[in-house]
mmCIF file of C-alpha atoms in Angstrom:
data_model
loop_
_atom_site.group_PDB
_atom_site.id
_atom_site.type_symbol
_atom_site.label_atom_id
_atom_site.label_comp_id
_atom_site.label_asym_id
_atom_site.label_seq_id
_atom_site.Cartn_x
_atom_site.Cartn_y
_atom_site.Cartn_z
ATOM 1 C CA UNK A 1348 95.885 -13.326 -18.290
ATOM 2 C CA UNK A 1349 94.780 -13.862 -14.872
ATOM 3 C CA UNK A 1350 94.309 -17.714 -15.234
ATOM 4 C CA UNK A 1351 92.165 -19.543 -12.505
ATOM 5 C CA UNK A 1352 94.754 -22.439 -11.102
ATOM 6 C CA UNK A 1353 91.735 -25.024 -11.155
ATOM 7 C CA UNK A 1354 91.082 -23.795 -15.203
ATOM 8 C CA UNK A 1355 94.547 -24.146 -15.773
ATOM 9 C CA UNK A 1356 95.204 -27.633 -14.527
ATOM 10 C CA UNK A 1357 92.202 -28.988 -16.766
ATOM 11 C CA UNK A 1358 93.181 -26.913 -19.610
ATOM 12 C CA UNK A 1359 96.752 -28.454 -19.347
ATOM 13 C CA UNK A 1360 95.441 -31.635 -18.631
ATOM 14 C CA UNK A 1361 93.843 -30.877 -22.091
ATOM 15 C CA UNK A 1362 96.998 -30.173 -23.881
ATOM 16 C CA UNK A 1363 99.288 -33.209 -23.033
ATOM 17 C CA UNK A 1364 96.558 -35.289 -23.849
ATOM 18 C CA UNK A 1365 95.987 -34.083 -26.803
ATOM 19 C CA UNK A 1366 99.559 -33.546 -27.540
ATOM 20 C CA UNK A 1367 100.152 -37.638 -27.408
ATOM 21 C CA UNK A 1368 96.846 -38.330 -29.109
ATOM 22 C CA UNK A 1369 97.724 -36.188 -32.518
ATOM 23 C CA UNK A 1370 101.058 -38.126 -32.636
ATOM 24 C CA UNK A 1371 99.141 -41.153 -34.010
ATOM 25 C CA UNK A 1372 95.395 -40.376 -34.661
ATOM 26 C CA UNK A 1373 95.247 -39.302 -37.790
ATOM 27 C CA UNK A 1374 97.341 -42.298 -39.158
ATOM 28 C CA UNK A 1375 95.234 -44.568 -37.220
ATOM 29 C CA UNK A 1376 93.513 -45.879 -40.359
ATOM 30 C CA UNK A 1377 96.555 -46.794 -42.018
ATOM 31 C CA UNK A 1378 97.779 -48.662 -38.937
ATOM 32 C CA UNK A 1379 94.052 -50.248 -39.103
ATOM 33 C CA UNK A 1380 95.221 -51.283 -42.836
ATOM 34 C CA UNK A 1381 98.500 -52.274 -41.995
ATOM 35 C CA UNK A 1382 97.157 -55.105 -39.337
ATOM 36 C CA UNK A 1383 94.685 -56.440 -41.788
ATOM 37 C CA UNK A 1384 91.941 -54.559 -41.664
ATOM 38 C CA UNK A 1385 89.704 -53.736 -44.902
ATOM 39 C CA UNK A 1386 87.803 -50.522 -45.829
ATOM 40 C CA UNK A 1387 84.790 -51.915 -44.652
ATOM 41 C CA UNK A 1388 86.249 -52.028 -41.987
ATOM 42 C CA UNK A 1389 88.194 -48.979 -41.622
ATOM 43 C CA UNK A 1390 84.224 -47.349 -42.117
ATOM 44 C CA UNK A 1391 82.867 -49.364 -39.451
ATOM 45 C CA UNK A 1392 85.728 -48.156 -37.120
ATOM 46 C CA UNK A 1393 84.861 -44.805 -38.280
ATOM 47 C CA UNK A 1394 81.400 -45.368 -37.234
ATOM 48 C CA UNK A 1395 81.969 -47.104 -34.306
ATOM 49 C CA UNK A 1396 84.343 -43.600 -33.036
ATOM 50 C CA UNK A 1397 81.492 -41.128 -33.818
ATOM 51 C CA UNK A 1398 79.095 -43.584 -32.135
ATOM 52 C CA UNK A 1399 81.125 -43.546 -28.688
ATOM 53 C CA UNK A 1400 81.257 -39.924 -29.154
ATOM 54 C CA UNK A 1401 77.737 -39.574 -28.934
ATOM 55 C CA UNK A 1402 76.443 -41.527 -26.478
ATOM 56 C CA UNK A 1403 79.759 -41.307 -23.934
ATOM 57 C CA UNK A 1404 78.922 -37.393 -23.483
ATOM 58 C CA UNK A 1405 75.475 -37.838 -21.371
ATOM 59 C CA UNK A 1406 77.285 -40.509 -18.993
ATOM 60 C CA UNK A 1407 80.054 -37.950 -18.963
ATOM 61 C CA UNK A 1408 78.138 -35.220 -17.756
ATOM 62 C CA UNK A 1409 76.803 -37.512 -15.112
ATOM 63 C CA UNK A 1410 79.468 -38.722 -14.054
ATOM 64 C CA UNK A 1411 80.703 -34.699 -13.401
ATOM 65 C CA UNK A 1412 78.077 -33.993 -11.599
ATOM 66 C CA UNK A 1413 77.833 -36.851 -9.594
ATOM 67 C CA UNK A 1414 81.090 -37.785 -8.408
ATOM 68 C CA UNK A 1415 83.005 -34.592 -8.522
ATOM 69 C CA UNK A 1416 84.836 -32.405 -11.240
ATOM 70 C CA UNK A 1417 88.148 -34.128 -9.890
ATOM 71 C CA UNK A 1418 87.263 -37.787 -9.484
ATOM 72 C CA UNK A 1419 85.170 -37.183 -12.721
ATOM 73 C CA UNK A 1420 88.054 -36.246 -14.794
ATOM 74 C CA UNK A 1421 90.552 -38.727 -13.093
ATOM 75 C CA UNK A 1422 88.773 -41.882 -13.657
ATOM 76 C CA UNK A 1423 87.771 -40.555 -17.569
ATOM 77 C CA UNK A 1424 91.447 -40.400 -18.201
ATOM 78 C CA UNK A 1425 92.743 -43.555 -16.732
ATOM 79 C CA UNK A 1426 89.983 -45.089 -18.494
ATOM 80 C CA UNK A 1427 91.674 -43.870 -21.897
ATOM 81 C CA UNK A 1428 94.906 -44.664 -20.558
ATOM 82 C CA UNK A 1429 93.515 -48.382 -20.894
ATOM 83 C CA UNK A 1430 92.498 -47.731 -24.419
ATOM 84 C CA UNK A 1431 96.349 -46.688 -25.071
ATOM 85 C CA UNK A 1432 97.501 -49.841 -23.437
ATOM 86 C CA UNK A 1433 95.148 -52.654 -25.698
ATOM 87 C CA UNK A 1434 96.097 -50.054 -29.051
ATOM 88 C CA UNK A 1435 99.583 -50.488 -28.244
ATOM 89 C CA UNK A 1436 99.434 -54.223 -27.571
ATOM 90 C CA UNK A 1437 97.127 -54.938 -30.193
ATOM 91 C CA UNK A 1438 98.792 -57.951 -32.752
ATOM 92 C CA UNK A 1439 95.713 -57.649 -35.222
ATOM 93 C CA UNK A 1440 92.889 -55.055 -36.066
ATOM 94 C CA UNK A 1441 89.832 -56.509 -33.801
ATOM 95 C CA UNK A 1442 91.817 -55.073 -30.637
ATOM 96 C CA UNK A 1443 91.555 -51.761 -31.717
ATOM 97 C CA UNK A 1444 87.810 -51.559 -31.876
ATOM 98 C CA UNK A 1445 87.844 -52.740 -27.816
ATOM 99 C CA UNK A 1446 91.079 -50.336 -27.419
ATOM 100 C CA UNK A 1447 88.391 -47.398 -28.710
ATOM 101 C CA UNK A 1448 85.489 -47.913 -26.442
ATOM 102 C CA UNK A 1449 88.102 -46.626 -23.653
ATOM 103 C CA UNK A 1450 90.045 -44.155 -25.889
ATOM 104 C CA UNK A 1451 86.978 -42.295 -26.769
ATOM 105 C CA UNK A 1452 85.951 -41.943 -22.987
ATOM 106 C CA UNK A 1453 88.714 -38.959 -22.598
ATOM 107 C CA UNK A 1454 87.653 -36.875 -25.793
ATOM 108 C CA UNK A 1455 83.567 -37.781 -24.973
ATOM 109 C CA UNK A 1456 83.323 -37.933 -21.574
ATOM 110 C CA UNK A 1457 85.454 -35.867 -20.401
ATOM 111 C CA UNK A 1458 84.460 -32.535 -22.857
ATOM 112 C CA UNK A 1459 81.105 -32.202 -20.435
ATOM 113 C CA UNK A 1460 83.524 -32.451 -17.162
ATOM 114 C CA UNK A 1461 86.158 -30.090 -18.978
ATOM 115 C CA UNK A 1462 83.431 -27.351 -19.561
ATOM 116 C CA UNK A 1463 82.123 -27.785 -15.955
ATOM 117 C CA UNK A 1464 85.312 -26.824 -14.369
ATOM 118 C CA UNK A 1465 85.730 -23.846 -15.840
ATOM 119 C CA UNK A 1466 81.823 -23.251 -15.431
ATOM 120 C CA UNK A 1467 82.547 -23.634 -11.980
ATOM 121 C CA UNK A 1468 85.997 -22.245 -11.253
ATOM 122 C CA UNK A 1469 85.317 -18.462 -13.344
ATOM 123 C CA UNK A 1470 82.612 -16.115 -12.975
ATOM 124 C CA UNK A 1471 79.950 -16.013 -15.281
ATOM 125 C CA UNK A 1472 81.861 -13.008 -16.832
ATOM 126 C CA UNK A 1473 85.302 -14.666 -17.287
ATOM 127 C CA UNK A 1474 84.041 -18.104 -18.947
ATOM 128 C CA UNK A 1475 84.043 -16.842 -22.300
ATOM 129 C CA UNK A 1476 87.868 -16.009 -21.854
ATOM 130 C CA UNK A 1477 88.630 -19.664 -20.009
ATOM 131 C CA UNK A 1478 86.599 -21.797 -22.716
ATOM 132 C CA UNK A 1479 88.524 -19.690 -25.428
ATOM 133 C CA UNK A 1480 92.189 -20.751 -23.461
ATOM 134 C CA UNK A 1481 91.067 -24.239 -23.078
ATOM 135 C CA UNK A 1482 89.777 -24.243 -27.128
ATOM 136 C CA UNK A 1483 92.906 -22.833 -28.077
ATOM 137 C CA UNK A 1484 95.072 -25.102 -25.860
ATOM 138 C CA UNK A 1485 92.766 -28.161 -27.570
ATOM 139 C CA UNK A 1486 93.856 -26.916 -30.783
ATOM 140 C CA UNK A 1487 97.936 -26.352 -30.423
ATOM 141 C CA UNK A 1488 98.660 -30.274 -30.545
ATOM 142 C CA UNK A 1489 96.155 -30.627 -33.665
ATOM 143 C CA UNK A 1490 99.064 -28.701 -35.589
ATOM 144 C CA UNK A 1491 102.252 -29.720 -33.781
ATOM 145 C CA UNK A 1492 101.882 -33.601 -33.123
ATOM 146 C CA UNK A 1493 101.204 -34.765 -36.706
ATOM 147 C CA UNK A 1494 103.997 -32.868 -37.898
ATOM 148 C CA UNK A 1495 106.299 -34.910 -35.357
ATOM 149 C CA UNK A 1496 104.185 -38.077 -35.817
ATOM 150 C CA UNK A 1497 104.450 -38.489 -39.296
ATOM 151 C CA UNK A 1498 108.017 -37.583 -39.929
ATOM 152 C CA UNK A 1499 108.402 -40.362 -36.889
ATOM 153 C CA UNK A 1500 106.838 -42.726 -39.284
ATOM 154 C CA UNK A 1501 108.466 -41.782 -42.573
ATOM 155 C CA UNK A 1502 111.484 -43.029 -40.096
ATOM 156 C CA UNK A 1503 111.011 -46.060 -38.398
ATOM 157 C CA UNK A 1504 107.967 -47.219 -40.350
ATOM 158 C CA UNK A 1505 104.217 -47.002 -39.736
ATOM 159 C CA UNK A 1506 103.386 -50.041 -37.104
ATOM 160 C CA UNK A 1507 106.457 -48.948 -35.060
ATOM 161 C CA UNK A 1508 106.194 -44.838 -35.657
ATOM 162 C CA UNK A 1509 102.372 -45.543 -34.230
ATOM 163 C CA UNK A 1510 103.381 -47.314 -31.095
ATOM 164 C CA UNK A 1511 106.038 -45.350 -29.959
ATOM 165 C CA UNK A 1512 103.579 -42.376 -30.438
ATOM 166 C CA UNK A 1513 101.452 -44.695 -27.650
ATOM 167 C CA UNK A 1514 103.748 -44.415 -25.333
ATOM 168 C CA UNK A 1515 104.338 -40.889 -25.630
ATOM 169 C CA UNK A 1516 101.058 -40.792 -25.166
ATOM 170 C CA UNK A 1517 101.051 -42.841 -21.924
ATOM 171 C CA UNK A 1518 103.568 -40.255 -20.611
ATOM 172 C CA UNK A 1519 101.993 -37.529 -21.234
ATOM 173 C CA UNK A 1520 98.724 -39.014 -19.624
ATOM 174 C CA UNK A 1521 100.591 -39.629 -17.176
ATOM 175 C CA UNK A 1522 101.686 -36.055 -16.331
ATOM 176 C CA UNK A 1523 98.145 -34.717 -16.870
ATOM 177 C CA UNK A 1524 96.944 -37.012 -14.118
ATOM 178 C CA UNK A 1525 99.378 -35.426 -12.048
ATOM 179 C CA UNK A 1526 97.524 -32.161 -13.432
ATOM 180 C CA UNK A 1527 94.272 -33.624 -12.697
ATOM 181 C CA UNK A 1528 95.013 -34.506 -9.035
ATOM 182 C CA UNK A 1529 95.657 -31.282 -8.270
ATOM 183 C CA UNK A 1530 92.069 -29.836 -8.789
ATOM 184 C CA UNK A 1531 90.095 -28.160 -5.730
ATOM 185 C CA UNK A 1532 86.474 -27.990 -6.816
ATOM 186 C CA UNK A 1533 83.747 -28.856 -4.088
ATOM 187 C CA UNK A 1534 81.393 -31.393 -4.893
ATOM 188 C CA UNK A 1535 78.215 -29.856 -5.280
ATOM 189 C CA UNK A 1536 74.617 -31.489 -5.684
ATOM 190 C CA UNK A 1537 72.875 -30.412 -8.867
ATOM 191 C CA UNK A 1538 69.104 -30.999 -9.502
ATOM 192 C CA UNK A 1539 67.796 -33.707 -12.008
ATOM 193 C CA UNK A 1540 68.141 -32.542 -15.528
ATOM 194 C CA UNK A 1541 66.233 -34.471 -17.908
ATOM 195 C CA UNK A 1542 67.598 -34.589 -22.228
ATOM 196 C CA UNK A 1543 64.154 -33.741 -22.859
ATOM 197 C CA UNK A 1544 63.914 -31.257 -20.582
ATOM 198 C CA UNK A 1545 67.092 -29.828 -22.214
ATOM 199 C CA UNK A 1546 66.000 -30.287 -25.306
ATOM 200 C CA UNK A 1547 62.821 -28.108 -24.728
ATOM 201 C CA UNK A 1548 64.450 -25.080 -23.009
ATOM 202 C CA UNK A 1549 66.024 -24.616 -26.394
ATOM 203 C CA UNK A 1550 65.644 -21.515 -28.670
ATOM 204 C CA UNK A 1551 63.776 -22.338 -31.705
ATOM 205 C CA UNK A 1552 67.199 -20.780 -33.337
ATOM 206 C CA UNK A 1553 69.291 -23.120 -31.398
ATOM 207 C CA UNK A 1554 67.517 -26.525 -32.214
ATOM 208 C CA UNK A 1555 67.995 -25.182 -35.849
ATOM 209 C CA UNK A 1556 71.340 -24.445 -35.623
ATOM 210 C CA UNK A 1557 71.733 -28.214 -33.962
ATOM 211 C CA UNK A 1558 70.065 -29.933 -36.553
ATOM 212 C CA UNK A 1559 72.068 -28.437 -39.422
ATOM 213 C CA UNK A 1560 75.213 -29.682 -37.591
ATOM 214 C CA UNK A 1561 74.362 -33.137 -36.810
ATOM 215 C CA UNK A 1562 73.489 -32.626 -41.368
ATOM 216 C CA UNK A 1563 77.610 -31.243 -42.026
ATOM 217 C CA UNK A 1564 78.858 -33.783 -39.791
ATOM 218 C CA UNK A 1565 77.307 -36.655 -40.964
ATOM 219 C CA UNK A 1566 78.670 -35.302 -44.440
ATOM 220 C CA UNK A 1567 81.802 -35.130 -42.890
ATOM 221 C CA UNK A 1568 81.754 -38.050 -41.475
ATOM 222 C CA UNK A 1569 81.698 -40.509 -44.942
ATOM 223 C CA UNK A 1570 85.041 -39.122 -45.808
ATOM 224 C CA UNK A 1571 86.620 -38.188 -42.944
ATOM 225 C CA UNK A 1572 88.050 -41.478 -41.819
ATOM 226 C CA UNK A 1573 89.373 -42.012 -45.044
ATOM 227 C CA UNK A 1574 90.659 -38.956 -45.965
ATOM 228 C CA UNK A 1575 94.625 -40.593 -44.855
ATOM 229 C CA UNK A 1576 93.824 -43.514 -46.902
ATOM 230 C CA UNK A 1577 92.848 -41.451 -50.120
ATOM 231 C CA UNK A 1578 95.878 -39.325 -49.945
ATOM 232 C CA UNK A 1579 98.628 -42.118 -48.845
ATOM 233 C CA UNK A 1580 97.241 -44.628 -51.254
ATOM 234 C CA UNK A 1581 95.691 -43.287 -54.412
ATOM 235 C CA UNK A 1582 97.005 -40.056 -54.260
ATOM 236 C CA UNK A 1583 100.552 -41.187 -53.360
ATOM 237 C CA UNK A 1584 101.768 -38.643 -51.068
ATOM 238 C CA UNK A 1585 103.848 -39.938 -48.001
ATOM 239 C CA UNK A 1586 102.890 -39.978 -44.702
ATOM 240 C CA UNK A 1587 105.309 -37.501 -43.452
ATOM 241 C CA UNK A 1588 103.904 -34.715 -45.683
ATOM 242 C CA UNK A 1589 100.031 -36.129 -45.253
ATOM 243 C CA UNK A 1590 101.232 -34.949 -41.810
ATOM 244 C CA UNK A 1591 102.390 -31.584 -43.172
ATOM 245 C CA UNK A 1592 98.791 -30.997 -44.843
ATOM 246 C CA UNK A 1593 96.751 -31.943 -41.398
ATOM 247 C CA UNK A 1594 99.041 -29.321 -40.215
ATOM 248 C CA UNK A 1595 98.164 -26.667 -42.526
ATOM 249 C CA UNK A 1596 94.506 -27.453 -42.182
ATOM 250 C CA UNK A 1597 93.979 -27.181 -38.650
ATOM 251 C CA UNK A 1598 96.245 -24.077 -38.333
ATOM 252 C CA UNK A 1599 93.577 -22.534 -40.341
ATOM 253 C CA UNK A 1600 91.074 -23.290 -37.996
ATOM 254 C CA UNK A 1601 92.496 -21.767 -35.160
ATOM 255 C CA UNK A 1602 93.343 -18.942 -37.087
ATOM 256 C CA UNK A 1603 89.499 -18.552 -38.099
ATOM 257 C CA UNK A 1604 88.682 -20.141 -34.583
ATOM 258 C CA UNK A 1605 90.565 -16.896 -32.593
ATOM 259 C CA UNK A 1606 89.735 -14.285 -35.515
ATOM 260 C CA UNK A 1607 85.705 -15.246 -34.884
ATOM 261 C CA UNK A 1608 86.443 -15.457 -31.014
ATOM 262 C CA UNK A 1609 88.271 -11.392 -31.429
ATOM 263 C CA UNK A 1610 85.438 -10.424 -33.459
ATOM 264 C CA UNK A 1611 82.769 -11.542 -31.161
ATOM 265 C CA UNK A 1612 84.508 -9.931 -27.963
ATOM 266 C CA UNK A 1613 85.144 -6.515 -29.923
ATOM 267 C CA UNK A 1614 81.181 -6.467 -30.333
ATOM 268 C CA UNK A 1615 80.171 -7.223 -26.859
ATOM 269 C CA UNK A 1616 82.610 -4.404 -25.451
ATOM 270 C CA UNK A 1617 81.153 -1.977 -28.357
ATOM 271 C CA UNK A 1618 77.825 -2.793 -27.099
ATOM 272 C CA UNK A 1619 78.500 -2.317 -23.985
ATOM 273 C CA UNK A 1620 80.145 1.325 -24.314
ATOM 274 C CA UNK A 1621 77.007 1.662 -26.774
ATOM 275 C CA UNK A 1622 74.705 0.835 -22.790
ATOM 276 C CA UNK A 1623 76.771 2.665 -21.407
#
């Protein structure tokens, strides 16, 4: 397909991460339960994870500007890398909300920088194509690791299966540093950007279509957490095939993901024979 080597890297960079994080994330409230934790408190970690996600993504895009695509993206990922370290060690459930504030800086922070490397490394006519390899790359793990995570539970139990996912994960973080390193983007300097500023070059359409999502994912977001919780402990299904299910769910959205993604690309070649 022609892949830029610089939109490569961070989309592979992309993968193993997310390949070690799927392992264990979706169990994570069960291994919150299983060190004492409550469902209060299980909700306020949910919280607390859609909180960081917010508020890490302006510092992220920052941070990319600022310092580099590279440097950016390196010290975003050995900041998670700490996260891994304090989940892994963690003997009770009030290390896990300090283990989060760095976990979350990969998957907030580092989307802005992600995007702005393959802003940067394609022409403007090529992006569509490198943020649809980079989705799609996002997405593989979503289906694979939870299938391997939670049959690695159903065998050597949940507080160990959840660890040794952590290390895998370390690993694999380890390899997309090596990824990471191997960027060549120049530093450039961008102009100020103000949120509001942003927030006013918006299409009526757009700050519509914003609103509306920030109203399905706050929906989302009361059950979400405790979706594993539900299934495991009222519903009685094991954790191996709760993994199973996640599996089935998120094949479904790539599926619809890369059917919506063909659709759209068949229409803007139709309209352009049409110009033509």
């Amino acid at each position: 397909m022609g892949i830029e080597s610089n939109v490569a890297a961070a989309s592979g960079a992309v993968f193993l991460v997310g390949l070690g994080e799927e392992l264990w994330k979706k169990f994570l409230p069960k291994y919150l339960e299983s060190l004492g934790a409550s469902a209060a408190i299980v909700g306020l970690f949910g919280t607390a994870e859609d909180f960081y996600d917010a508020i890490y993504q302006y510092p992220g895009g920052w941070i990319a500007d600022h310092w580099g695509r590279r440097k950016a993206l390196l010290s975003i990922l050995a900041a998670a890398i700490v996260g891994y370290v304090i989940y892994l060690a963690s003997p009770a459930w009030p290390y896990l909300f300090l283990g989060l504030a760095f976990v979350m800086s990969w998957q907030a922070m580092g989307s802005p920088a992600i995007f702005a490397t393959i802003g940067d490394a394609l022409p403007k006519e090529r992006r569509a194509m490198g943020f649809t390899i980079q989705s799609t790359l996002k997405r593989i793990p979503m289906v694979i690791s939870p299938l391997i995570g939670g049959a690695m539970i159903g065998a050597v139990g949940l507080q160990r299966g959840i660890r040794t996912g952590l290390v895998l994960t370390l690993a694999l973080a380890g390899l997309a540093l090596g990824l990471l390193w191997t960027l060549r983007l120049p530093v450039e300097v961008h102009r100020r950007v103000k949120m509001l500023g942003v927030w006013n070059s918006f299409q009526p359409t757009l700050k519509r279509l914003l609103v509306s999502d920030i109203v399905i994912r706050t929906c989302e977001g009361m059950a979400d957490i405790f979706t594993v919780l539900y299934v495991t402990n009222v519903s009685r299904i094991t954790i191996p095939k709760y993994g199973i299910l996640v599996a089935v769910q998120l094949l479904t959205s790539i599926l619809i993901y890369g059917r919506a993604t063909l659709r759209r690309r068949i229409d803007r070649q139709a309209q352009h024979s049409c110009h033509k």
